[in-house]
mmCIF file of C-alpha atoms in Angstrom:
data_model
loop_
_atom_site.group_PDB
_atom_site.id
_atom_site.type_symbol
_atom_site.label_atom_id
_atom_site.label_comp_id
_atom_site.label_asym_id
_atom_site.label_seq_id
_atom_site.Cartn_x
_atom_site.Cartn_y
_atom_site.Cartn_z
ATOM 1 C CA MET A 711 -21.037 -41.167 -52.871
ATOM 2 C CA ILE A 712 -24.576 -42.105 -53.941
ATOM 3 C CA TRP A 713 -26.897 -39.128 -54.244
ATOM 4 C CA GLN A 714 -30.079 -41.127 -53.528
ATOM 5 C CA ILE A 715 -28.790 -42.170 -50.083
ATOM 6 C CA ASP A 716 -27.593 -38.596 -49.495
ATOM 7 C CA LEU A 717 -31.065 -37.307 -50.280
ATOM 8 C CA ILE A 718 -32.745 -39.786 -47.908
ATOM 9 C CA PHE A 719 -30.364 -38.870 -45.060
ATOM 10 C CA LEU A 720 -30.820 -35.167 -45.794
ATOM 11 C CA ALA A 721 -34.612 -35.529 -45.615
ATOM 12 C CA PHE A 722 -34.329 -37.262 -42.236
ATOM 13 C CA VAL A 723 -31.898 -34.573 -41.013
ATOM 14 C CA LEU A 724 -34.385 -31.853 -41.987
ATOM 15 C CA ILE A 725 -37.270 -33.696 -40.304
ATOM 16 C CA CYS A 726 -35.228 -34.129 -37.097
ATOM 17 C CA ALA A 727 -34.049 -30.501 -37.115
ATOM 18 C CA ILE A 728 -37.570 -29.108 -37.485
ATOM 19 C CA ALA A 729 -39.001 -31.590 -34.972
ATOM 20 C CA SER A 730 -36.417 -30.789 -32.312
ATOM 21 C CA ILE A 731 -37.368 -27.095 -32.527
ATOM 22 C CA MET A 732 -41.128 -27.577 -32.693
ATOM 23 C CA VAL A 733 -41.545 -30.153 -29.930
ATOM 24 C CA LYS A 734 -42.808 -28.809 -26.569
ATOM 25 C CA ASP A 735 -41.150 -31.325 -24.241
ATOM 26 C CA LEU A 736 -37.494 -30.461 -23.619
ATOM 27 C CA LEU A 737 -36.427 -34.077 -23.016
ATOM 28 C CA SER A 738 -37.849 -35.231 -26.352
ATOM 29 C CA SER A 739 -36.232 -32.212 -27.963
ATOM 30 C CA ALA A 740 -32.840 -33.306 -26.604
ATOM 31 C CA ILE A 741 -33.346 -36.894 -27.763
ATOM 32 C CA ILE A 742 -34.405 -35.771 -31.259
ATOM 33 C CA PHE A 743 -31.324 -33.533 -31.341
ATOM 34 C CA GLY A 744 -29.220 -36.646 -30.610
ATOM 35 C CA ALA A 745 -30.910 -38.409 -33.516
ATOM 36 C CA TYR A 746 -30.146 -35.336 -35.680
ATOM 37 C CA SER A 747 -26.464 -35.562 -34.717
ATOM 38 C CA PHE A 748 -26.358 -39.249 -35.517
ATOM 39 C CA LEU A 749 -27.971 -38.689 -38.934
ATOM 40 C CA MET A 750 -25.431 -35.935 -39.653
ATOM 41 C CA CYS A 751 -22.744 -38.477 -38.719
ATOM 42 C CA LEU A 752 -24.205 -40.972 -41.221
ATOM 43 C CA LEU A 753 -24.366 -38.258 -43.888
ATOM 44 C CA TRP A 754 -20.754 -37.253 -43.363
ATOM 45 C CA SER A 755 -19.426 -40.804 -43.333
ATOM 46 C CA GLU A 756 -21.395 -41.481 -46.511
ATOM 47 C CA MET A 757 -19.752 -38.423 -48.100
ATOM 48 C CA GLY A 758 -16.316 -39.782 -47.175
ATOM 49 C CA ALA A 759 -15.410 -37.428 -44.306
ATOM 50 C CA VAL A 760 -14.800 -40.205 -41.780
ATOM 51 C CA ASP A 761 -12.891 -38.045 -39.314
ATOM 52 C CA VAL A 762 -15.667 -35.457 -39.064
ATOM 53 C CA ALA A 763 -18.240 -38.252 -38.772
ATOM 54 C CA PHE A 764 -16.252 -39.785 -35.908
ATOM 55 C CA THR A 765 -16.178 -36.465 -34.060
ATOM 56 C CA GLU A 766 -19.888 -35.924 -34.656
ATOM 57 C CA ALA A 767 -20.745 -39.415 -33.377
ATOM 58 C CA SER A 768 -18.687 -39.103 -30.197
ATOM 59 C CA VAL A 769 -19.335 -35.436 -29.359
ATOM 60 C CA GLY A 770 -22.716 -34.680 -30.937
ATOM 61 C CA ALA A 771 -24.602 -37.903 -30.425
ATOM 62 C CA GLY A 772 -22.754 -39.116 -27.339
ATOM 63 C CA VAL A 773 -21.609 -36.469 -24.898
ATOM 64 C CA SER A 774 -23.696 -33.406 -25.778
ATOM 65 C CA THR A 775 -26.963 -35.368 -25.465
ATOM 66 C CA VAL A 776 -25.933 -36.345 -21.945
ATOM 67 C CA PHE A 777 -25.092 -32.698 -21.193
ATOM 68 C CA PHE A 778 -28.513 -31.573 -22.443
ATOM 69 C CA ILE A 779 -30.318 -34.212 -20.373
ATOM 70 C CA VAL A 780 -28.358 -33.335 -17.235
ATOM 71 C CA ALA A 781 -29.172 -29.648 -17.805
ATOM 72 C CA ILE A 782 -32.876 -30.512 -18.245
ATOM 73 C CA LEU A 783 -32.789 -32.303 -14.864
ATOM 74 C CA LYS A 784 -32.151 -28.884 -13.274
ATOM 75 C CA MET A 785 -35.120 -27.047 -14.783
ATOM 76 C CA THR A 786 -38.817 -27.518 -15.389
ATOM 77 C CA ARG A 787 -39.245 -29.997 -18.151
ATOM 78 C CA ARG A 788 -42.010 -28.480 -20.271
ATOM 79 C CA SER A 789 -41.483 -25.322 -22.327
ATOM 80 C CA LYS A 790 -43.603 -22.379 -21.206
ATOM 81 C CA ASP A 791 -44.483 -20.782 -24.539
ATOM 82 C CA MET B 737 -28.458 -34.693 -8.134
ATOM 83 C CA ILE B 738 -27.878 -38.129 -9.654
ATOM 84 C CA SER B 739 -28.759 -40.545 -6.887
ATOM 85 C CA ARG B 740 -28.201 -44.275 -6.902
ATOM 86 C CA PHE B 741 -30.734 -46.180 -8.959
ATOM 87 C CA TYR B 742 -30.581 -49.884 -8.209
ATOM 88 C CA ASP B 743 -30.869 -51.909 -11.363
ATOM 89 C CA VAL B 744 -28.823 -55.081 -11.666
ATOM 90 C CA ILE B 745 -28.921 -55.229 -15.475
ATOM 91 C CA ILE B 746 -27.832 -51.619 -16.070
ATOM 92 C CA GLN B 747 -25.054 -51.743 -13.472
ATOM 93 C CA THR B 748 -23.675 -55.094 -14.644
ATOM 94 C CA VAL B 749 -23.785 -54.213 -18.339
ATOM 95 C CA CYS B 750 -22.122 -50.850 -17.756
ATOM 96 C CA ARG B 751 -19.484 -52.380 -15.498
ATOM 97 C CA LEU B 752 -18.640 -54.900 -18.216
ATOM 98 C CA LEU B 753 -18.767 -52.326 -21.034
ATOM 99 C CA ILE B 754 -16.732 -49.464 -19.529
ATOM 100 C CA PRO B 755 -13.289 -51.167 -19.756
ATOM 101 C CA PHE B 756 -13.869 -51.958 -23.429
ATOM 102 C CA ILE B 757 -14.934 -48.359 -24.117
ATOM 103 C CA GLN B 758 -11.756 -47.126 -22.439
ATOM 104 C CA VAL B 759 -9.550 -49.531 -24.411
ATOM 105 C CA PHE B 760 -11.259 -48.334 -27.594
ATOM 106 C CA GLY B 761 -10.574 -44.729 -26.596
ATOM 107 C CA LEU B 762 -6.890 -45.535 -26.080
ATOM 108 C CA TYR B 763 -6.862 -47.283 -29.473
ATOM 109 C CA VAL B 764 -8.341 -44.205 -31.144
ATOM 110 C CA ILE B 765 -5.705 -41.973 -29.510
ATOM 111 C CA ALA B 766 -2.816 -44.303 -30.357
ATOM 112 C CA HIS B 767 -3.822 -44.710 -34.022
ATOM 113 C CA GLY B 768 -4.779 -41.067 -34.451
ATOM 114 C CA HIS B 769 -2.037 -40.166 -36.920
ATOM 115 C CA SER B 770 -2.580 -43.095 -39.282
ATOM 116 C CA SER B 771 -6.362 -43.622 -39.279
ATOM 117 C CA PRO B 772 -9.545 -41.651 -38.499
ATOM 118 C CA GLY B 773 -9.660 -40.470 -34.926
ATOM 119 C CA GLY B 774 -7.097 -38.699 -32.815
ATOM 120 C CA GLY B 775 -6.578 -37.025 -29.507
ATOM 121 C CA PHE B 776 -9.872 -35.164 -29.375
ATOM 122 C CA GLN B 777 -12.106 -38.085 -30.363
ATOM 123 C CA GLY B 778 -10.286 -40.563 -28.129
ATOM 124 C CA GLY B 779 -10.423 -38.119 -25.228
ATOM 125 C CA VAL B 780 -14.153 -37.663 -25.707
ATOM 126 C CA ILE B 781 -14.645 -41.455 -25.709
ATOM 127 C CA LEU B 782 -12.564 -41.796 -22.526
ATOM 128 C CA GLY B 783 -14.548 -38.990 -20.890
ATOM 129 C CA ALA B 784 -17.833 -40.578 -21.990
ATOM 130 C CA SER B 785 -16.824 -43.815 -20.276
ATOM 131 C CA PHE B 786 -16.474 -41.943 -16.968
ATOM 132 C CA ILE B 787 -19.801 -40.174 -17.579
ATOM 133 C CA LEU B 788 -21.379 -43.592 -18.185
ATOM 134 C CA LEU B 789 -19.932 -44.744 -14.854
ATOM 135 C CA CYS B 790 -21.619 -41.783 -13.148
ATOM 136 C CA LEU B 791 -24.936 -42.364 -14.928
ATOM 137 C CA SER B 792 -25.074 -46.103 -14.251
ATOM 138 C CA HIS B 793 -23.889 -45.948 -10.638
ATOM 139 C CA ASP B 794 -23.898 -42.571 -8.880
ATOM 140 C CA LEU B 795 -21.883 -39.432 -8.289
ATOM 141 C CA GLN B 796 -19.969 -40.858 -5.326
ATOM 142 C CA GLU B 797 -18.694 -43.749 -7.447
ATOM 143 C CA LEU B 798 -17.256 -41.278 -9.961
ATOM 144 C CA ARG B 799 -15.772 -39.165 -7.161
ATOM 145 C CA LYS B 800 -14.136 -42.309 -5.762
ATOM 146 C CA ARG B 801 -12.599 -43.314 -9.103
ATOM 147 C CA MET B 802 -11.752 -39.779 -10.220
ATOM 148 C CA PRO B 803 -11.454 -37.181 -7.453
ATOM 149 C CA LEU B 804 -11.746 -33.479 -8.241
ATOM 150 C CA LYS B 805 -8.016 -32.916 -7.686
ATOM 151 C CA MET B 806 -7.199 -35.620 -10.229
ATOM 152 C CA ILE B 807 -9.498 -33.993 -12.807
ATOM 153 C CA LEU B 808 -7.825 -30.604 -12.338
ATOM 154 C CA LEU B 809 -4.401 -32.272 -12.503
ATOM 155 C CA PHE B 810 -5.287 -34.004 -15.772
ATOM 156 C CA CYS B 811 -6.716 -30.776 -17.221
ATOM 157 C CA SER B 812 -3.371 -29.056 -16.819
ATOM 158 C CA LEU B 813 -1.178 -32.126 -17.427
ATOM 159 C CA GLY B 814 -2.370 -32.520 -21.024
ATOM 160 C CA VAL B 815 -1.745 -28.860 -21.836
ATOM 161 C CA MET B 816 1.664 -29.188 -20.203
ATOM 162 C CA ILE B 817 2.566 -32.223 -22.361
ATOM 163 C CA TYR B 818 1.509 -30.306 -25.484
ATOM 164 C CA ALA B 819 3.343 -27.099 -24.632
ATOM 165 C CA GLY B 820 6.296 -29.001 -23.183
ATOM 166 C CA LEU B 821 6.839 -30.942 -26.404
ATOM 167 C CA GLY B 822 6.576 -27.684 -28.348
ATOM 168 C CA PHE B 823 9.142 -25.918 -26.195
ATOM 169 C CA LEU B 824 11.385 -29.008 -26.187
ATOM 170 C CA CYS B 825 11.604 -28.708 -29.970
ATOM 171 C CA LEU B 826 12.280 -24.975 -29.519
ATOM 172 C CA LEU B 827 15.140 -25.759 -27.094
ATOM 173 C CA LEU B 828 16.642 -28.294 -29.514
ATOM 174 C CA GLY B 829 17.005 -25.611 -32.147
ATOM 175 C CA GLY B 830 13.891 -26.011 -34.268
ATOM 176 C CA ASP B 831 10.611 -24.152 -34.455
ATOM 177 C CA TYR B 832 7.736 -24.547 -31.981
ATOM 178 C CA LEU B 833 6.287 -28.084 -32.430
ATOM 179 C CA ASP B 834 8.959 -28.968 -34.995
ATOM 180 C CA TYR B 835 9.080 -32.671 -34.129
ATOM 181 C CA GLY B 836 11.929 -33.417 -36.503
ATOM 182 C CA LYS B 837 14.413 -32.138 -33.921
ATOM 183 C CA LEU B 838 13.362 -34.780 -31.394
ATOM 184 C CA HIS B 839 15.745 -37.289 -33.022
ATOM 185 C CA LEU B 840 18.533 -35.570 -31.095
ATOM 186 C CA LEU B 841 17.056 -36.948 -27.849
ATOM 187 C CA PHE B 842 15.683 -40.348 -28.854
ATOM 188 C CA PRO B 843 17.505 -43.100 -30.761
ATOM 189 C CA VAL B 844 15.331 -42.813 -33.887
ATOM 190 C CA ASN B 845 15.730 -41.163 -37.264
ATOM 191 C CA GLU B 846 14.023 -37.906 -38.194
ATOM 192 C CA ILE B 847 10.917 -39.417 -39.827
ATOM 193 C CA GLN B 848 10.205 -41.685 -36.855
ATOM 194 C CA SER B 849 10.727 -38.777 -34.481
ATOM 195 C CA ARG B 850 7.995 -36.827 -36.309
ATOM 196 C CA SER B 851 5.624 -39.781 -35.763
ATOM 197 C CA ILE B 852 6.549 -39.932 -32.073
ATOM 198 C CA GLY B 853 6.050 -36.171 -31.697
ATOM 199 C CA ILE B 854 2.551 -36.319 -33.188
ATOM 200 C CA PHE B 855 1.730 -39.238 -30.878
ATOM 201 C CA GLY B 856 2.861 -37.206 -27.853
ATOM 202 C CA ILE B 857 0.655 -34.304 -28.922
ATOM 203 C CA GLU B 858 -2.321 -36.661 -29.329
ATOM 204 C CA VAL B 859 -1.772 -38.038 -25.819
ATOM 205 C CA GLY B 860 -1.704 -34.520 -24.355
ATOM 206 C CA VAL B 861 -4.873 -33.486 -26.187
ATOM 207 C CA GLY B 862 -6.613 -36.726 -25.162
ATOM 208 C CA ILE B 863 -5.835 -36.309 -21.458
ATOM 209 C CA THR B 864 -7.053 -32.706 -21.397
ATOM 210 C CA VAL B 865 -10.243 -33.416 -23.356
ATOM 211 C CA MET B 866 -11.097 -36.379 -21.121
ATOM 212 C CA ALA B 867 -10.688 -34.325 -17.943
ATOM 213 C CA VAL B 868 -12.577 -31.325 -19.341
ATOM 214 C CA MET B 869 -15.523 -33.489 -20.462
ATOM 215 C CA VAL B 870 -15.817 -35.061 -16.994
ATOM 216 C CA SER B 871 -15.451 -31.644 -15.387
ATOM 217 C CA ILE B 872 -18.225 -30.089 -17.535
ATOM 218 C CA PHE B 873 -20.476 -33.022 -16.658
ATOM 219 C CA LEU B 874 -19.731 -32.687 -12.944
ATOM 220 C CA ASN B 875 -20.351 -28.929 -13.049
ATOM 221 C CA LEU B 876 -23.762 -29.588 -14.582
ATOM 222 C CA ALA B 877 -24.730 -32.634 -12.533
ATOM 223 C CA ALA B 878 -23.339 -32.041 -9.059
ATOM 224 C CA PRO B 879 -25.222 -29.909 -6.526
ATOM 225 C CA GLU B 880 -23.938 -26.362 -6.317
ATOM 226 C CA ALA B 881 -22.393 -26.831 -2.875
ATOM 227 C CA GLU B 882 -19.871 -29.371 -4.195
ATOM 228 C CA ASN B 883 -18.448 -27.263 -6.999
#
């Protein structure tokens, strides 16, 4: 566990988390949320929790992004507010 | 909802990649008790391979490979394997999910029977998770009339 790498990943996680809330386009929000999940996966595997990182990579970055995109197909793409 | 989108590169690459993804999912399930991974992760990878089939081809292709009845059957089959193994241990005189008692049925010693029991549980969890992932995707993607 190297705290410099942890800090870099954590900064990227924070940037992705704030960006996925602030962005107006729902499709880009879903894609940034996938990037957030993948960075969380990197953070966890760097901390030594390989099993959690595996779950995050397959569920968070893989399947749930597809679910979000399929749900966005059924609504208007741009946020109203 | 998802109609056929003709692209030779995407279809060929996905057709070549999907069997390897499925073999990797089976590997993750089979090595779940000795390395990272397990029933849930392997099931999600297996389900994602079917979702990739639907995304790269179309909904009818997925329906052809995995009909709705098969999905419902798999959903309940995995739970049945899990609960069945648990009650089998109960019938053999142990506690619920006490795999050590399985050595009365199979020609193995008690330690190996614990390993086999955990493997059976992983297989049950993997089957159910795979079917549920595909079923959530179909509920979201298919038109309402087909659900």
